[in-house]
mmCIF file of C-alpha atoms and ligand atoms in Angstrom:
data_model
loop_
_atom_site.group_PDB
_atom_site.id
_atom_site.type_symbol
_atom_site.label_atom_id
_atom_site.label_comp_id
_atom_site.label_asym_id
_atom_site.label_seq_id
_atom_site.Cartn_x
_atom_site.Cartn_y
_atom_site.Cartn_z
ATOM 1 C CA MET A 1 6.885 43.147 -3.005
ATOM 2 C CA SER A 2 8.468 42.229 -6.348
ATOM 3 C CA GLU A 3 10.941 39.610 -5.024
ATOM 4 C CA PRO A 4 10.177 36.063 -6.208
ATOM 5 C CA VAL A 5 7.453 34.081 -4.456
ATOM 6 C CA ARG A 6 7.632 30.299 -4.370
ATOM 7 C CA ILE A 7 4.360 28.544 -5.145
ATOM 8 C CA VAL A 8 3.909 25.017 -3.794
ATOM 9 C CA GLU A 9 1.073 23.463 -5.770
ATOM 10 C CA VAL A 10 -0.826 21.058 -3.505
ATOM 11 C CA GLY A 11 -3.774 20.273 -5.794
ATOM 12 C CA PRO A 12 -2.917 16.634 -6.531
ATOM 13 C CA ARG A 13 -2.703 15.931 -2.769
ATOM 14 C CA ASP A 14 -4.737 18.392 -0.685
ATOM 15 C CA GLY A 15 -6.988 19.146 -3.662
ATOM 16 C CA LEU A 16 -8.017 15.547 -4.223
ATOM 17 C CA GLN A 17 -7.760 13.920 -0.783
ATOM 18 C CA ASN A 18 -11.290 14.852 0.277
ATOM 19 C CA GLU A 19 -13.195 14.428 -2.996
ATOM 20 C CA LYS A 20 -16.070 11.937 -3.172
ATOM 21 C CA THR A 21 -14.805 10.802 -6.559
ATOM 22 C CA SER A 22 -11.320 9.313 -6.271
ATOM 23 C CA LEU A 23 -9.133 9.834 -9.295
ATOM 24 C CA GLY A 24 -7.049 6.893 -10.470
ATOM 25 C CA VAL A 25 -3.302 6.923 -10.957
ATOM 26 C CA ASP A 26 -3.401 7.797 -14.680
ATOM 27 C CA ALA A 27 -5.756 10.742 -14.163
ATOM 28 C CA ARG A 28 -3.603 12.079 -11.329
ATOM 29 C CA ILE A 29 -0.433 11.765 -13.435
ATOM 30 C CA ALA A 30 -2.189 13.593 -16.296
ATOM 31 C CA PHE A 31 -3.218 16.340 -13.849
ATOM 32 C CA ILE A 32 0.367 16.733 -12.599
ATOM 33 C CA GLU A 33 1.682 16.783 -16.192
ATOM 34 C CA ALA A 34 -0.804 19.552 -16.979
ATOM 35 C CA LEU A 35 0.239 21.528 -13.879
ATOM 36 C CA SER A 36 3.891 21.125 -14.794
ATOM 37 C CA GLY A 37 3.102 22.142 -18.386
ATOM 38 C CA ALA A 38 1.455 25.286 -17.029
ATOM 39 C CA GLY A 39 4.756 26.238 -15.400
ATOM 40 C CA LEU A 40 4.389 25.010 -11.809
ATOM 41 C CA THR A 41 7.704 23.634 -10.597
ATOM 42 C CA THR A 42 6.991 22.486 -7.037
ATOM 43 C CA ILE A 43 4.084 20.092 -6.770
ATOM 44 C CA GLU A 44 2.825 17.929 -3.903
ATOM 45 C CA VAL A 45 1.753 14.787 -5.705
ATOM 46 C CA GLY A 46 0.507 12.338 -3.081
ATOM 47 C CA ALA A 47 0.501 10.977 0.439
ATOM 48 C CA PHE A 48 1.896 7.751 1.906
ATOM 49 C CA VAL A 49 -0.798 7.486 4.571
ATOM 50 C CA SER A 50 -3.195 4.768 5.652
ATOM 51 C CA PRO A 51 -5.505 3.839 2.751
ATOM 52 C CA LYS A 52 -8.228 3.344 5.351
ATOM 53 C CA ALA A 53 -7.854 6.972 6.426
ATOM 54 C CA ILE A 54 -7.503 8.538 2.966
ATOM 55 C CA PRO A 55 -8.459 6.117 0.177
ATOM 56 C CA GLN A 56 -8.150 8.928 -2.380
ATOM 57 C CA MET A 57 -4.353 8.844 -2.008
ATOM 58 C CA GLN A 58 -3.973 5.148 -2.812
ATOM 59 C CA GLY A 59 -1.528 4.623 -5.649
ATOM 60 C CA SER A 60 0.713 7.526 -4.594
ATOM 61 C CA ALA A 61 3.784 5.356 -5.268
ATOM 62 C CA GLU A 62 2.740 4.860 -8.897
ATOM 63 C CA VAL A 63 1.887 8.552 -9.212
ATOM 64 C CA LEU A 64 5.275 9.593 -7.864
ATOM 65 C CA ARG A 65 7.105 7.138 -10.117
ATOM 66 C CA GLY A 66 5.038 8.347 -13.064
ATOM 67 C CA VAL A 67 6.039 11.998 -12.682
ATOM 68 C CA GLN A 68 9.727 11.681 -11.763
ATOM 69 C CA ARG A 69 10.697 12.180 -15.432
ATOM 70 C CA LEU A 70 9.180 15.699 -15.371
ATOM 71 C CA ALA A 71 11.283 18.696 -14.391
ATOM 72 C CA GLY A 72 10.493 20.003 -10.938
ATOM 73 C CA GLU A 73 10.356 19.152 -7.250
ATOM 74 C CA PHE A 74 7.733 16.630 -6.194
ATOM 75 C CA HIS A 75 6.606 16.403 -2.585
ATOM 76 C CA VAL A 76 4.718 13.643 -0.767
ATOM 77 C CA LEU A 77 3.263 13.455 2.735
ATOM 78 C CA VAL A 78 4.602 10.860 5.164
ATOM 79 C CA PRO A 79 3.128 10.481 8.666
ATOM 80 C CA ASN A 80 5.608 7.892 9.996
ATOM 81 C CA GLU A 81 8.509 5.592 9.099
ATOM 82 C CA LYS A 82 6.216 3.192 7.254
ATOM 83 C CA GLY A 83 5.205 6.053 4.969
ATOM 84 C CA TYR A 84 8.818 7.148 4.624
ATOM 85 C CA ASP A 85 9.924 3.646 3.570
ATOM 86 C CA ALA A 86 7.217 3.525 0.905
ATOM 87 C CA ALA A 87 7.967 7.051 -0.305
ATOM 88 C CA ARG A 88 11.686 6.310 -0.604
ATOM 89 C CA ALA A 89 11.011 3.055 -2.442
ATOM 90 C CA ALA A 90 9.050 5.128 -4.968
ATOM 91 C CA GLY A 91 11.966 7.542 -5.349
ATOM 92 C CA ALA A 92 10.829 10.466 -3.166
ATOM 93 C CA LYS A 93 13.392 13.276 -2.899
ATOM 94 C CA VAL A 94 11.230 15.579 -0.774
ATOM 95 C CA VAL A 95 8.884 14.427 1.987
ATOM 96 C CA ALA A 96 6.550 16.378 4.239
ATOM 97 C CA VAL A 97 5.706 15.484 7.823
ATOM 98 C CA PHE A 98 2.523 16.979 9.216
ATOM 99 C CA ALA A 99 1.896 18.074 12.772
ATOM 100 C CA SER A 100 -0.768 20.212 14.390
ATOM 101 C CA ALA A 101 -0.720 23.153 16.790
ATOM 102 C CA SER A 102 -3.860 21.786 18.461
ATOM 103 C CA GLU A 103 -4.385 18.491 20.257
ATOM 104 C CA GLY A 104 -7.918 17.907 18.946
ATOM 105 C CA PHE A 105 -6.917 17.996 15.298
ATOM 106 C CA SER A 106 -3.767 15.967 15.921
ATOM 107 C CA ARG A 107 -5.795 13.151 17.430
ATOM 108 C CA ALA A 108 -8.465 13.245 14.717
ATOM 109 C CA ASN A 109 -6.007 13.481 11.838
ATOM 110 C CA ILE A 110 -3.136 11.216 12.818
ATOM 111 C CA ASN A 111 -4.447 9.458 15.911
ATOM 112 C CA CYS A 112 -1.888 10.724 18.411
ATOM 113 C CA SER A 113 -0.997 13.728 20.559
ATOM 114 C CA VAL A 114 1.157 16.553 19.230
ATOM 115 C CA ALA A 115 4.093 15.377 21.366
ATOM 116 C CA ASP A 116 3.734 11.783 20.145
ATOM 117 C CA SER A 117 3.580 12.962 16.541
ATOM 118 C CA ILE A 118 6.912 14.722 17.009
ATOM 119 C CA GLU A 119 8.365 11.452 18.362
ATOM 120 C CA ARG A 120 7.129 9.709 15.197
ATOM 121 C CA PHE A 121 8.697 12.379 12.994
ATOM 122 C CA LYS A 122 12.109 12.318 14.681
ATOM 123 C CA PRO A 123 13.316 9.091 13.017
ATOM 124 C CA VAL A 124 11.723 10.111 9.711
ATOM 125 C CA ILE A 125 13.556 13.441 9.671
ATOM 126 C CA ALA A 126 16.813 11.870 10.872
ATOM 127 C CA ARG A 127 16.713 9.184 8.175
ATOM 128 C CA ALA A 128 15.719 11.677 5.496
ATOM 129 C CA THR A 129 18.578 13.968 6.463
ATOM 130 C CA ALA A 130 21.009 11.027 6.275
ATOM 131 C CA ASP A 131 19.544 10.011 2.898
ATOM 132 C CA GLY A 132 19.846 13.520 1.451
ATOM 133 C CA VAL A 133 16.050 13.826 1.270
ATOM 134 C CA LYS A 134 14.612 17.281 1.912
ATOM 135 C CA VAL A 135 11.934 17.498 4.612
ATOM 136 C CA ARG A 136 9.109 19.977 4.806
ATOM 137 C CA GLY A 137 7.052 20.342 7.980
ATOM 138 C CA TYR A 138 3.407 21.280 8.194
ATOM 139 C CA VAL A 139 1.717 22.752 11.225
ATOM 140 C CA SER A 140 -2.078 22.581 10.982
ATOM 141 C CA CYS A 141 -4.694 24.664 12.760
ATOM 142 C CA VAL A 142 -2.403 27.649 13.224
ATOM 143 C CA LEU A 143 -5.327 30.098 13.378
ATOM 144 C CA GLY A 144 -8.070 27.892 14.803
ATOM 145 C CA CYS A 145 -9.048 24.273 15.321
ATOM 146 C CA PRO A 146 -12.345 22.571 14.433
ATOM 147 C CA TYR A 147 -12.198 20.659 17.742
ATOM 148 C CA ASP A 148 -10.399 22.940 20.225
ATOM 149 C CA GLY A 149 -11.452 26.376 18.895
ATOM 150 C CA THR A 150 -8.948 29.149 19.534
ATOM 151 C CA VAL A 151 -5.284 28.212 19.191
ATOM 152 C CA ASP A 152 -2.595 29.984 21.207
ATOM 153 C CA PRO A 153 0.031 31.480 18.835
ATOM 154 C CA GLN A 154 2.723 30.273 21.259
ATOM 155 C CA ALA A 155 1.588 26.688 20.631
ATOM 156 C CA VAL A 156 2.187 27.299 16.910
ATOM 157 C CA VAL A 157 5.603 28.839 17.525
ATOM 158 C CA ASP A 158 6.562 25.852 19.695
ATOM 159 C CA VAL A 159 5.726 23.275 17.003
ATOM 160 C CA VAL A 160 7.287 25.380 14.233
ATOM 161 C CA THR A 161 10.497 25.707 16.274
ATOM 162 C CA THR A 162 10.589 21.994 17.045
ATOM 163 C CA LEU A 163 10.188 21.011 13.376
ATOM 164 C CA TRP A 164 12.819 23.527 12.316
ATOM 165 C CA ASP A 165 15.265 22.376 14.992
ATOM 166 C CA LEU A 166 14.760 18.754 13.955
ATOM 167 C CA GLY A 167 15.856 19.635 10.417
ATOM 168 C CA CYS A 168 12.835 20.671 8.348
ATOM 169 C CA ALA A 169 13.988 22.945 5.547
ATOM 170 C CA GLU A 170 10.663 24.767 5.469
ATOM 171 C CA VAL A 171 7.654 24.898 7.769
ATOM 172 C CA SER A 172 4.228 25.493 6.257
ATOM 173 C CA LEU A 173 1.636 27.233 8.419
ATOM 174 C CA GLY A 174 -1.778 25.677 7.794
ATOM 175 C CA ASP A 175 -4.966 27.645 8.334
ATOM 176 C CA THR A 176 -6.690 24.314 7.951
ATOM 177 C CA ILE A 177 -10.226 25.627 8.445
ATOM 178 C CA GLY A 178 -9.691 29.028 6.855
ATOM 179 C CA VAL A 179 -10.762 31.118 9.849
ATOM 180 C CA GLY A 180 -7.817 33.534 9.896
ATOM 181 C CA THR A 181 -7.930 37.241 9.122
ATOM 182 C CA PRO A 182 -5.037 39.491 8.023
ATOM 183 C CA ASN A 183 -3.973 40.953 11.366
ATOM 184 C CA LYS A 184 -3.928 37.498 12.966
ATOM 185 C CA VAL A 185 -1.712 36.321 10.107
ATOM 186 C CA ARG A 186 0.646 39.256 10.628
ATOM 187 C CA GLU A 187 0.905 38.583 14.366
ATOM 188 C CA LEU A 188 1.496 34.888 13.823
ATOM 189 C CA LEU A 189 4.183 35.370 11.180
ATOM 190 C CA ARG A 190 5.967 37.931 13.351
ATOM 191 C CA ALA A 191 5.908 35.550 16.303
ATOM 192 C CA CYS A 192 7.169 32.607 14.215
ATOM 193 C CA ALA A 193 9.853 34.732 12.550
ATOM 194 C CA GLU A 194 11.315 35.521 15.965
ATOM 195 C CA ALA A 195 12.041 31.810 16.301
ATOM 196 C CA VAL A 196 12.925 30.730 12.729
ATOM 197 C CA PRO A 197 13.874 32.656 9.572
ATOM 198 C CA MET A 198 10.895 34.208 7.753
ATOM 199 C CA GLN A 199 12.319 32.731 4.519
ATOM 200 C CA SER A 200 11.729 29.236 5.934
ATOM 201 C CA LEU A 201 7.982 29.781 6.470
ATOM 202 C CA ALA A 202 5.238 28.998 3.966
ATOM 203 C CA MET A 203 1.589 30.056 4.053
ATOM 204 C CA HIS A 204 -0.982 27.295 3.542
ATOM 205 C CA PHE A 205 -4.390 28.879 3.717
ATOM 206 C CA HIS A 206 -7.776 27.286 3.110
ATOM 207 C CA ASP A 207 -10.428 29.699 1.892
ATOM 208 C CA THR A 208 -13.482 28.733 3.943
ATOM 209 C CA TYR A 209 -14.323 32.306 4.966
ATOM 210 C CA GLY A 210 -13.025 33.955 1.773
ATOM 211 C CA GLN A 211 -10.034 35.468 3.589
ATOM 212 C CA ALA A 212 -7.198 33.532 2.003
ATOM 213 C CA LEU A 213 -6.031 36.109 -0.571
ATOM 214 C CA ALA A 214 -6.237 38.952 1.950
ATOM 215 C CA ASN A 215 -4.308 36.820 4.421
ATOM 216 C CA LEU A 216 -1.643 35.993 1.838
ATOM 217 C CA TYR A 217 -1.270 39.660 0.959
ATOM 218 C CA ALA A 218 -0.766 40.485 4.634
ATOM 219 C CA GLY A 219 1.806 37.683 4.880
ATOM 220 C CA LEU A 220 3.665 38.930 1.794
ATOM 221 C CA GLU A 221 3.823 42.382 3.351
ATOM 222 C CA GLU A 222 5.382 40.783 6.428
ATOM 223 C CA GLY A 223 8.060 39.244 4.207
ATOM 224 C CA ALA A 224 6.838 35.662 3.749
ATOM 225 C CA ARG A 225 7.750 34.353 0.303
ATOM 226 C CA ALA A 226 6.236 30.874 -0.070
ATOM 227 C CA ILE A 227 2.593 30.091 -0.777
ATOM 228 C CA ASP A 228 0.834 26.725 -0.883
ATOM 229 C CA SER A 229 -2.189 26.698 -3.183
ATOM 230 C CA ALA A 230 -4.298 24.208 -5.115
ATOM 231 C CA ALA A 231 -5.256 24.430 -8.772
ATOM 232 C CA GLY A 232 -8.879 25.443 -9.086
ATOM 233 C CA GLY A 233 -9.207 26.001 -5.330
ATOM 234 C CA LEU A 234 -9.863 22.330 -4.717
ATOM 235 C CA GLY A 235 -9.083 20.839 -1.370
ATOM 236 C CA GLY A 236 -9.961 20.129 2.190
ATOM 237 C CA CYS A 237 -9.277 17.606 4.879
ATOM 238 C CA PRO A 238 -11.713 14.906 5.987
ATOM 239 C CA TYR A 239 -10.695 15.656 9.576
ATOM 240 C CA ALA A 240 -11.495 19.375 9.242
ATOM 241 C CA PRO A 241 -15.299 19.304 8.964
ATOM 242 C CA GLY A 242 -16.805 22.267 7.118
ATOM 243 C CA ALA A 243 -13.496 23.502 5.748
ATOM 244 C CA THR A 244 -13.355 24.237 2.036
ATOM 245 C CA GLY A 245 -10.527 24.135 -0.446
ATOM 246 C CA ASN A 246 -7.106 25.684 -0.478
ATOM 247 C CA VAL A 247 -6.717 29.122 -1.939
ATOM 248 C CA ALA A 248 -6.765 28.653 -5.714
ATOM 249 C CA THR A 249 -3.429 28.750 -7.534
ATOM 250 C CA GLU A 250 -5.100 30.727 -10.344
ATOM 251 C CA ASP A 251 -6.226 33.389 -7.861
ATOM 252 C CA VAL A 252 -2.747 33.538 -6.308
ATOM 253 C CA VAL A 253 -1.047 33.812 -9.706
ATOM 254 C CA TYR A 254 -3.467 36.539 -10.818
ATOM 255 C CA MET A 255 -2.791 38.524 -7.636
ATOM 256 C CA LEU A 256 0.987 38.059 -7.761
ATOM 257 C CA GLU A 257 1.267 39.034 -11.421
ATOM 258 C CA GLY A 258 -0.845 42.116 -10.651
ATOM 259 C CA LEU A 259 1.640 42.974 -7.904
ATOM 260 C CA GLY A 260 4.511 42.703 -10.373
ATOM 261 C CA VAL A 261 5.727 39.312 -9.140
ATOM 262 C CA LYS A 262 6.583 37.057 -12.067
ATOM 263 C CA THR A 263 5.315 33.519 -11.481
ATOM 264 C CA GLY A 264 6.198 31.801 -14.754
ATOM 265 C CA VAL A 265 2.723 30.261 -14.733
ATOM 266 C CA ASP A 266 0.573 30.225 -17.875
ATOM 267 C CA LEU A 267 -2.897 30.961 -16.516
ATOM 268 C CA ASP A 268 -4.736 29.680 -19.606
ATOM 269 C CA ARG A 269 -3.050 26.301 -19.302
ATOM 270 C CA LEU A 270 -3.583 26.185 -15.544
ATOM 271 C CA VAL A 271 -7.286 26.979 -15.925
ATOM 272 C CA ALA A 272 -7.549 24.205 -18.529
ATOM 273 C CA ALA A 273 -5.922 21.764 -16.069
ATOM 274 C CA SER A 274 -8.374 22.723 -13.319
ATOM 275 C CA ASN A 275 -11.379 22.508 -15.645
ATOM 276 C CA ALA A 276 -10.294 19.031 -16.742
ATOM 277 C CA VAL A 277 -10.075 17.827 -13.132
ATOM 278 C CA GLY A 278 -13.360 19.551 -12.291
ATOM 279 C CA ALA A 279 -15.026 17.556 -15.073
ATOM 280 C CA LEU A 280 -13.584 14.307 -13.686
ATOM 281 C CA ILE A 281 -14.673 14.926 -10.093
ATOM 282 C CA GLY A 282 -18.033 16.270 -11.199
ATOM 283 C CA ARG A 283 -17.923 19.807 -9.823
ATOM 284 C CA PRO A 284 -16.627 23.076 -11.218
ATOM 285 C CA PRO A 285 -13.446 24.390 -9.602
ATOM 286 C CA PRO A 286 -14.367 26.986 -6.943
ATOM 287 C CA SER A 287 -11.657 29.446 -8.095
ATOM 288 C CA ARG A 288 -12.971 32.917 -8.990
ATOM 289 C CA VAL A 289 -10.276 33.348 -11.645
ATOM 290 C CA VAL A 290 -11.220 30.027 -13.269
ATOM 291 C CA ALA A 291 -14.875 31.145 -13.315
ATOM 292 C CA ALA A 292 -13.892 34.506 -14.848
ATOM 293 C CA PHE A 293 -11.752 32.834 -17.532
ATOM 294 C CA ASN A 294 -14.553 30.386 -18.337
ATOM 295 C CA ALA A 295 -17.156 33.176 -18.549
ATOM 296 C CA LYS A 296 -14.884 35.218 -20.816
ATOM 297 C CA ARG A 297 -14.346 32.263 -23.107
ATOM 298 C CA ALA A 298 -18.099 31.605 -23.276
ATOM 299 C CA ARG A 299 -18.879 35.197 -24.383
HETATM 300 P P1 LIG B 301 -2.924 4.632 13.361
HETATM 301 O O1 LIG B 301 -4.176 3.815 13.233
HETATM 302 O O2 LIG B 301 -2.665 5.309 14.649
HETATM 303 O O3 LIG B 301 -1.603 3.851 12.949
HETATM 304 O O4 LIG B 301 -2.937 5.686 12.174
HETATM 305 P P2 LIG B 301 -1.093 2.404 13.207
HETATM 306 O O5 LIG B 301 0.408 2.518 13.158
HETATM 307 O O6 LIG B 301 -1.745 1.802 14.404
HETATM 308 O O7 LIG B 301 -1.568 1.596 11.909
HETATM 309 C C1 LIG B 301 -2.924 1.329 11.626
HETATM 310 C C2 LIG B 301 -3.029 0.762 10.233
HETATM 311 O O8 LIG B 301 -2.570 1.733 9.269
HETATM 312 C C3 LIG B 301 -2.178 -0.473 9.991
HETATM 313 O O9 LIG B 301 -2.831 -1.236 8.988
HETATM 314 C C4 LIG B 301 -0.912 0.094 9.401
HETATM 315 O O10 LIG B 301 -0.199 -0.812 8.615
HETATM 316 C C5 LIG B 301 -1.472 1.210 8.536
HETATM 317 P P3 LIG B 301 -3.798 -2.484 9.375
HETATM 318 O O11 LIG B 301 -2.917 -3.380 10.178
HETATM 319 O O12 LIG B 301 -4.924 -1.898 10.182
HETATM 320 O O13 LIG B 301 -4.214 -3.022 8.054
HETATM 321 N N1 LIG B 301 -0.506 2.291 8.320
HETATM 322 C C6 LIG B 301 -0.153 2.739 7.105
HETATM 323 N N2 LIG B 301 -0.542 2.374 5.876
HETATM 324 C C7 LIG B 301 0.024 3.048 4.846
HETATM 325 N N3 LIG B 301 0.908 4.053 5.010
HETATM 326 C C8 LIG B 301 1.301 4.424 6.236
HETATM 327 C C9 LIG B 301 0.766 3.757 7.353
HETATM 328 N N4 LIG B 301 0.947 3.886 8.679
HETATM 329 C C10 LIG B 301 0.169 2.980 9.268
HETATM 330 N N5 LIG B 301 2.181 5.429 6.356
HETATM 331 C C11 LIG B 301 -1.871 7.176 10.674
HETATM 332 C C12 LIG B 301 -1.952 6.680 12.079
HETATM 333 C C13 LIG B 301 -1.025 8.432 10.704
HETATM 334 C C14 LIG B 301 -1.209 6.139 9.796
HETATM 335 C C15 LIG B 301 -3.290 7.456 10.135
HETATM 336 O O14 LIG B 301 -4.001 8.209 11.073
HETATM 337 C C16 LIG B 301 -3.263 8.188 8.820
HETATM 338 O O15 LIG B 301 -2.843 7.668 7.804
HETATM 339 N N6 LIG B 301 -3.750 9.412 8.790
HETATM 340 C C17 LIG B 301 -3.730 10.197 7.557
HETATM 341 C C18 LIG B 301 -4.211 11.539 7.819
HETATM 342 C C19 LIG B 301 -4.133 12.359 6.561
HETATM 343 O O16 LIG B 301 -3.562 11.997 5.561
HETATM 344 N N7 LIG B 301 -4.784 13.547 6.637
HETATM 345 C C20 LIG B 301 -4.795 14.478 5.546
HETATM 346 C C21 LIG B 301 -3.483 15.134 5.335
HETATM 347 S S1 LIG B 301 -3.085 16.369 6.539
HETATM 348 C C22 LIG B 301 -3.839 17.800 5.913
HETATM 349 O O17 LIG B 301 -4.619 17.749 5.005
HETATM 350 C C23 LIG B 301 -3.457 19.135 6.493
HETATM 351 C C24 LIG B 301 -2.496 19.908 5.592
HETATM 352 O O18 LIG B 301 -3.050 20.111 4.309
HETATM 353 C C25 LIG B 301 -2.155 21.262 6.207
HETATM 354 C C26 LIG B 301 -3.389 22.054 6.629
HETATM 355 O O19 LIG B 301 -4.283 22.327 5.787
HETATM 356 O O20 LIG B 301 -3.447 22.370 7.806
HETATM 357 C C27 LIG B 301 -1.169 19.141 5.416
HETATM 358 MG MG1 LIG B 302 -4.398 21.702 3.778
#
């Protein structure tokens, strides 16, 4: 369990994309600087998507340009070639395409079928590969869909395999609505790892039912070594009604350090970053570790 675990911080994208209060470019850059200062080295900083769909991600080009001087790897979402063009113009070196294992979520989120989404991603991945840009793939609704209900693990394996074969360096498994439980996670990871290397899979778990840490622990035991999380436990998707935030980075770091896995993250600084964003969006970060740190400081 003590081998390194890669944390992909998604707070500035997933964490902010569904908030009622949109943060401006300067506040988002300050948030990313604070996350980087806390020791996070891989950060998803924005999304080149339709501003009508996700107004909170407007200005992602300026955000990306504003953080390029920092050390680290900065990811952005791109749903199509238009998004890829804009991301490249802003200097993106890593892009993420996002598919779904379920038809209902695919249509709600990106307005096309799963098969059509793959057709849209093909030229994006091909161009990125030619440009030397790393591509990450997401598969949403791997353990349940808000529209279609139960999702067949084989449907997940199929999309994971397709993204991997097309050239994604890593595929992130999204429990978009946080309905998974540990044994389901184990089964899914085992099934996916028969098709692609376990080292190429990431776990992206929302914490709606409070299962995310238990699910991550199960995944770590299976050999997965990459975790997506959001500072403070912010997050959600407007097309995943009822879903809450991502598992909190603070909670993940606390668990990993307790397991003897060195993260290089300064929890005090990370908690301060989450508190600062919580103040701006007008709600305290849902993370249990942030709450514990704040209570300790108040005593
Ligand atoms: P569409 O309506 O089918 O696309 O949307 P379209 O090609 O017909 O274009 C419609 C309009 O969008 C046009 O503008 C385009 O120019 C514009 P108009 O002529 O109406 O003024 N447009 C764009 N604008 C900026 N950037 C672009 C772009 N593409 C088209 N790249 C589309 C399809 C995918 C664009 C739209 O549905 C969309 O942007 N969806 C965004 C969905 C999204 O960002 N969801 C949240 C992220 S996914 C997530 O949270 C899950 C994840 O965390 C993992 C997990 O938890 O499971 C990753
Ligand atoms: Mg998500």
